[in-house]
Amino acid sequence: MFELRLVQGSLLKKVLEAIKDLVNDANFDCSATGFSLQAMDPSHVALVALLLRPDGFEHYRCDRNISMGMNLNNMSKILKCGGNDDIITIRADDGSDTVTFMFESPNGSANFEMNLMDIDSEHHGIDESKCCAVVRMPSSEFQRICKVLSSIGDTVVISVTNEGVQFSTRGDIGTANIVCRQNINVDKPEESTVIEMSQPVSSQFPLRYMNSFTKATPLSNTVTISLTSELLLAVEYTIAEMGYIRFYLAPKIED
Amino acid sequence: GSKQSTITRFFSKI
């Protein structure tokens, strides 16, 4: 049997809002490591990795590893049936082809059963060692930059140098360049912009995906943007005390 | 011009 109980149920709602437009169907893997997911978008341009660790739940029981295939739009619909302050319990019996969501509030409870799906998926090894630039900044600022740039162009060039991180785009009406410099706020670390770089790096990415990733903004005050030497982009939002949601995005490359 | 690469080339299957 698998069962988890999340007191702050709104957190799971925010997770679903962050990924449901990027990925249609995905396997949620339940193991001693936690409640996790790895899935690509249908075009295989982006990959999302989610981990919610067992100690973040009020109760977490996983007798054996199971993989629950879910349509994320349907899961989101069910989560919206619960109130924002509800406690959420998710339960699946071994061998069952359904999963049960229970919502509890001081006023009562509600149960929803959702059909599971068989989804073919592969797990991917993620090599963090090739990282050559890391930028941590306020997530709201990153969201604003992606939104502003997508009103001008379709693609953003992200360049990290000793000067800071530059986001640039070009469109029919002209060009846009936004530079964020390192800025460490000791009193409010969540408002800091911190840049760590082993070598300058620059690459371009579709803004449509970047804007999709920023739907995770309500999960965290800060976002960490990493670029590897192979120009793979990783955008990570930590989920307080529990884990993370990471988005990986493949670059646009010269023909 | 530039073309979009796919994510699969960056990850090894487990």
CSV table of C-alpha atoms in Angstrom, one decimal:
chain,number,residue,atom,x,y,z
A,1,MET,CA,0.0,0.0,0.0
A,2,PHE,CA,1.0,3.6,-0.7
A,3,GLU,CA,-0.3,6.5,1.4
A,4,LEU,CA,0.8,10.0,2.0
A,5,ARG,CA,-0.8,12.8,4.0
A,6,LEU,CA,0.1,16.4,3.2
A,7,VAL,CA,-1.1,19.0,5.7
A,8,GLN,CA,-0.3,21.9,3.4
A,9,GLY,CA,-2.4,20.6,0.5
A,10,SER,CA,-2.1,23.8,-1.4
A,11,LEU,CA,1.5,22.9,-2.1
A,12,LEU,CA,0.5,20.0,-4.3
A,13,LYS,CA,-2.0,22.2,-6.1
A,14,LYS,CA,0.9,24.6,-6.9
A,15,VAL,CA,3.1,21.8,-8.1
A,16,LEU,CA,0.4,20.6,-10.5
A,17,GLU,CA,-0.2,24.2,-11.8
A,18,ALA,CA,3.5,24.4,-12.5
A,19,ILE,CA,3.7,21.2,-14.6
A,20,LYS,CA,0.3,20.4,-16.1
A,21,ASP,CA,0.7,22.6,-19.1
A,22,LEU,CA,4.1,21.3,-19.9
A,23,VAL,CA,3.5,17.6,-19.5
A,24,ASN,CA,0.2,15.7,-20.4
A,25,ASP,CA,0.7,12.3,-18.7
A,26,ALA,CA,3.3,11.2,-16.2
A,27,ASN,CA,4.3,8.5,-13.8
A,28,PHE,CA,4.4,9.5,-10.2
A,29,ASP,CA,7.0,7.2,-8.6
A,30,CYS,CA,6.6,6.4,-5.0
A,31,SER,CA,9.5,4.9,-3.1
A,32,ALA,CA,11.5,5.4,0.1
A,33,THR,CA,13.2,8.3,-1.6
A,34,GLY,CA,9.9,10.1,-1.8
A,35,PHE,CA,7.1,11.1,-4.2
A,36,SER,CA,8.8,11.9,-7.5
A,37,LEU,CA,8.3,12.4,-11.2
A,38,GLN,CA,10.4,12.7,-14.3
A,39,ALA,CA,8.7,13.6,-17.5
A,40,MET,CA,9.4,15.2,-20.9
A,41,ASP,CA,7.1,17.6,-22.7
A,42,PRO,CA,5.6,16.0,-25.9
A,43,SER,CA,8.2,17.7,-28.1
A,44,HIS,CA,11.1,16.4,-26.0
A,45,VAL,CA,12.5,19.9,-25.6
A,46,ALA,CA,12.1,20.1,-21.8
A,47,LEU,CA,12.2,17.7,-18.9
A,48,VAL,CA,10.7,18.2,-15.5
A,49,ALA,CA,11.9,16.5,-12.4
A,50,LEU,CA,10.0,16.7,-9.1
A,51,LEU,CA,10.9,15.4,-5.7
A,52,LEU,CA,8.9,15.6,-2.5
A,53,ARG,CA,10.8,13.8,0.3
A,54,PRO,CA,9.0,11.6,2.8
A,55,ASP,CA,9.9,13.8,5.8
A,56,GLY,CA,7.9,16.7,4.3
A,57,PHE,CA,4.7,14.7,4.7
A,58,GLU,CA,2.9,14.3,8.0
A,59,HIS,CA,2.5,10.6,7.1
A,60,TYR,CA,4.3,8.7,4.3
A,61,ARG,CA,3.9,5.0,3.9
A,62,CYS,CA,5.3,3.1,0.9
A,63,ASP,CA,5.4,-0.7,1.3
A,64,ARG,CA,6.9,-1.2,-2.1
A,65,ASN,CA,7.9,0.9,-5.0
A,66,ILE,CA,5.0,1.8,-7.2
A,67,SER,CA,4.6,3.9,-10.3
A,68,MET,CA,1.2,5.7,-10.8
A,69,GLY,CA,0.5,6.9,-14.3
A,70,MET,CA,-1.7,10.0,-14.2
A,71,ASN,CA,-3.1,12.5,-16.7
A,72,LEU,CA,-2.0,15.7,-15.1
A,73,ASN,CA,-5.0,17.7,-16.3
A,74,ASN,CA,-7.3,15.2,-14.7
A,75,MET,CA,-5.2,15.2,-11.5
A,76,SER,CA,-5.3,19.0,-11.5
A,77,LYS,CA,-9.1,18.9,-11.9
A,78,ILE,CA,-9.4,16.7,-8.8
A,79,LEU,CA,-7.1,18.8,-6.7
A,80,LYS,CA,-9.2,21.8,-7.6
A,81,CYS,CA,-12.2,20.0,-6.0
A,82,GLY,CA,-10.5,20.4,-2.6
A,83,GLY,CA,-10.2,23.7,-0.7
A,84,ASN,CA,-7.0,25.6,-0.5
A,85,ASP,CA,-6.5,24.9,3.2
A,86,ASP,CA,-7.5,21.3,3.0
A,87,ILE,CA,-5.2,18.4,4.2
A,88,ILE,CA,-4.7,16.0,1.2
A,89,THR,CA,-4.3,12.3,1.6
A,90,ILE,CA,-3.3,10.2,-1.5
A,91,ARG,CA,-3.7,6.4,-1.3
A,92,ALA,CA,-3.3,3.5,-3.7
A,93,ASP,CA,-3.5,-0.2,-2.9
A,94,ASP,CA,-1.0,-2.6,-4.4
A,95,GLY,CA,-2.1,-3.7,-7.8
A,96,SER,CA,-5.0,-1.2,-7.9
A,97,ASP,CA,-5.8,0.7,-11.1
A,98,THR,CA,-7.1,3.7,-9.2
A,99,VAL,CA,-5.8,6.3,-6.8
A,100,THR,CA,-7.8,7.9,-4.1
A,101,PHE,CA,-7.5,11.6,-3.1
A,102,MET,CA,-9.0,12.6,0.2
A,103,PHE,CA,-9.5,16.2,1.3
A,104,GLU,CA,-10.1,17.1,4.9
A,105,SER,CA,-11.1,20.4,6.5
A,106,PRO,CA,-12.5,21.2,9.9
A,107,ASN,CA,-15.9,21.1,8.3
A,108,GLY,CA,-15.8,17.7,6.6
A,109,SER,CA,-14.1,15.5,4.1
A,110,ALA,CA,-14.4,14.5,0.5
A,111,ASN,CA,-13.1,11.5,-1.5
A,112,PHE,CA,-12.3,11.2,-5.2
A,113,GLU,CA,-11.1,8.2,-7.0
A,114,MET,CA,-9.1,8.6,-10.2
A,115,ASN,CA,-8.3,6.0,-12.8
A,116,LEU,CA,-4.6,5.3,-13.3
A,117,MET,CA,-3.0,5.0,-16.8
A,118,ASP,CA,-0.3,2.7,-18.2
A,119,ILE,CA,2.4,5.1,-19.3
A,120,ASP,CA,5.7,4.1,-20.9
A,121,SER,CA,8.4,6.2,-19.5
A,122,GLU,CA,12.2,6.1,-19.0
A,123,HIS,CA,14.2,7.4,-16.2
A,124,HIS,CA,17.1,9.6,-17.1
A,125,GLY,CA,20.4,10.1,-15.3
A,126,ILE,CA,21.0,13.7,-14.6
A,127,ASP,CA,24.7,14.7,-14.5
A,128,GLU,CA,25.1,17.9,-12.4
A,129,SER,CA,28.8,18.0,-12.7
A,130,LYS,CA,29.1,19.9,-16.0
A,131,CYS,CA,27.6,23.1,-14.5
A,132,CYS,CA,29.5,26.2,-15.5
A,133,ALA,CA,27.3,29.1,-14.4
A,134,VAL,CA,24.7,29.3,-11.6
A,135,VAL,CA,22.5,32.3,-11.0
A,136,ARG,CA,20.2,32.6,-8.0
A,137,MET,CA,17.7,35.4,-8.1
A,138,PRO,CA,14.2,36.3,-6.9
A,139,SER,CA,11.7,34.1,-8.7
A,140,SER,CA,9.3,37.0,-9.2
A,141,GLU,CA,12.0,39.0,-11.0
A,142,PHE,CA,12.8,36.0,-13.3
A,143,GLN,CA,9.1,35.6,-14.1
A,144,ARG,CA,8.9,39.4,-14.9
A,145,ILE,CA,11.9,39.2,-17.2
A,146,CYS,CA,10.5,36.2,-19.1
A,147,LYS,CA,7.1,37.9,-19.5
A,148,VAL,CA,8.6,41.2,-20.6
A,149,LEU,CA,10.9,39.6,-23.2
A,150,SER,CA,8.2,37.4,-24.7
A,151,SER,CA,6.2,40.5,-25.6
A,152,ILE,CA,9.2,41.4,-27.9
A,153,GLY,CA,10.6,38.1,-29.2
A,154,ASP,CA,10.3,34.3,-29.2
A,155,THR,CA,13.8,33.4,-28.1
A,156,VAL,CA,16.0,34.5,-25.2
A,157,VAL,CA,19.7,34.6,-25.2
A,158,ILE,CA,21.0,34.1,-21.7
A,159,SER,CA,24.6,35.2,-21.2
A,160,VAL,CA,26.5,34.9,-17.9
A,161,THR,CA,29.7,36.8,-17.6
A,162,ASN,CA,31.7,38.5,-14.8
A,163,GLU,CA,29.4,41.6,-15.4
A,164,GLY,CA,26.3,39.7,-14.5
A,165,VAL,CA,23.6,37.7,-16.3
A,166,GLN,CA,22.1,39.2,-19.5
A,167,PHE,CA,18.7,38.2,-21.0
A,168,SER,CA,18.3,39.4,-24.6
A,169,THR,CA,15.7,39.0,-27.3
A,170,ARG,CA,14.9,40.3,-30.8
A,171,GLY,CA,11.6,40.6,-32.6
A,172,ASP,CA,9.8,42.5,-35.4
A,173,ILE,CA,9.5,45.7,-33.2
A,174,GLY,CA,13.1,45.7,-32.0
A,175,THR,CA,15.4,44.3,-29.4
A,176,ALA,CA,15.5,44.0,-25.6
A,177,ASN,CA,18.4,43.5,-23.2
A,178,ILE,CA,18.0,43.1,-19.4
A,179,VAL,CA,21.0,42.8,-17.2
A,180,CYS,CA,21.0,41.5,-13.6
A,181,ARG,CA,24.1,42.2,-11.6
A,182,GLN,CA,25.3,40.4,-8.5
A,183,ASN,CA,23.5,42.0,-5.6
A,184,ILE,CA,23.8,40.5,-2.1
A,185,ASN,CA,21.2,41.6,0.4
A,186,VAL,CA,22.3,40.3,3.8
A,187,ASP,CA,19.0,41.3,5.5
A,188,LYS,CA,16.8,39.7,2.9
A,189,PRO,CA,18.8,36.9,1.2
A,190,GLU,CA,15.7,35.9,-0.9
A,191,GLU,CA,16.0,39.3,-2.7
A,192,SER,CA,19.7,38.7,-3.6
A,193,THR,CA,21.0,37.9,-7.0
A,194,VAL,CA,24.1,35.7,-6.7
A,195,ILE,CA,26.2,34.6,-9.7
A,196,GLU,CA,28.7,31.8,-9.6
A,197,MET,CA,30.6,31.1,-12.8
A,198,SER,CA,33.6,29.0,-13.8
A,199,GLN,CA,33.6,30.3,-17.4
A,200,PRO,CA,31.4,32.7,-19.4
A,201,VAL,CA,28.5,31.0,-21.1
A,202,SER,CA,25.8,32.0,-23.5
A,203,SER,CA,23.0,30.2,-25.2
A,204,GLN,CA,19.5,30.7,-26.6
A,205,PHE,CA,16.2,29.2,-25.5
A,206,PRO,CA,12.6,29.4,-26.5
A,207,LEU,CA,10.7,31.8,-24.3
A,208,ARG,CA,7.5,29.8,-24.5
A,209,TYR,CA,9.1,27.2,-22.3
A,210,MET,CA,10.7,29.7,-20.0
A,211,ASN,CA,7.3,31.3,-19.3
A,212,SER,CA,5.9,27.8,-18.7
A,213,PHE,CA,8.6,27.1,-16.1
A,214,THR,CA,7.7,30.4,-14.2
A,215,LYS,CA,4.3,28.9,-13.3
A,216,ALA,CA,6.3,27.4,-10.4
A,217,THR,CA,6.9,30.9,-9.0
A,218,PRO,CA,4.3,30.5,-6.2
A,219,LEU,CA,6.4,27.6,-4.8
A,220,SER,CA,9.5,29.6,-4.0
A,221,ASN,CA,10.8,33.1,-3.5
A,222,THR,CA,14.0,32.3,-5.3
A,223,VAL,CA,14.9,30.5,-8.5
A,224,THR,CA,18.3,28.9,-9.4
A,225,ILE,CA,19.2,29.1,-13.1
A,226,SER,CA,22.1,26.9,-14.2
A,227,LEU,CA,23.9,26.5,-17.5
A,228,THR,CA,26.2,23.7,-18.3
A,229,SER,CA,29.2,23.7,-20.7
A,230,GLU,CA,27.0,21.7,-23.1
A,231,LEU,CA,24.4,24.6,-22.9
A,232,LEU,CA,21.7,22.7,-21.1
A,233,LEU,CA,19.6,25.0,-19.0
A,234,ALA,CA,18.2,24.0,-15.6
A,235,VAL,CA,15.7,26.1,-13.7
A,236,GLU,CA,15.1,25.0,-10.1
A,237,TYR,CA,12.5,26.0,-7.6
A,238,THR,CA,13.0,24.6,-4.1
A,239,ILE,CA,9.9,23.5,-2.3
A,240,ALA,CA,10.4,24.5,1.3
A,241,GLU,CA,11.6,21.7,3.6
A,242,MET,CA,10.4,19.1,1.1
A,243,GLY,CA,12.3,19.0,-2.2
A,244,TYR,CA,12.4,20.7,-5.5
A,245,ILE,CA,10.9,21.1,-9.0
A,246,ARG,CA,13.5,21.3,-11.8
A,247,PHE,CA,13.0,22.1,-15.4
A,248,TYR,CA,15.6,21.2,-18.0
A,249,LEU,CA,15.6,22.9,-21.3
A,250,ALA,CA,17.5,22.1,-24.5
A,251,PRO,CA,19.2,25.0,-26.3
A,252,LYS,CA,18.6,26.3,-29.8
A,253,ILE,CA,21.7,25.5,-31.8
A,254,GLU,CA,23.1,27.0,-35.0
A,255,ASP,CA,22.2,25.1,-38.1
B,1,GLY,CA,19.5,30.2,-38.5
B,2,SER,CA,19.1,28.1,-35.4
B,3,LYS,CA,17.1,25.0,-34.7
B,4,GLN,CA,15.8,23.6,-31.5
B,5,SER,CA,17.7,20.6,-30.0
B,6,THR,CA,16.0,17.9,-28.0
B,7,ILE,CA,16.5,17.2,-24.4
B,8,THR,CA,17.2,13.5,-24.9
B,9,ARG,CA,20.8,14.1,-26.0
B,10,PHE,CA,21.7,15.5,-22.6
B,11,PHE,CA,20.5,12.6,-20.5
B,12,SER,CA,21.5,9.0,-20.2
B,13,LYS,CA,18.7,6.4,-19.8
B,14,ILE,CA,18.8,4.5,-16.6
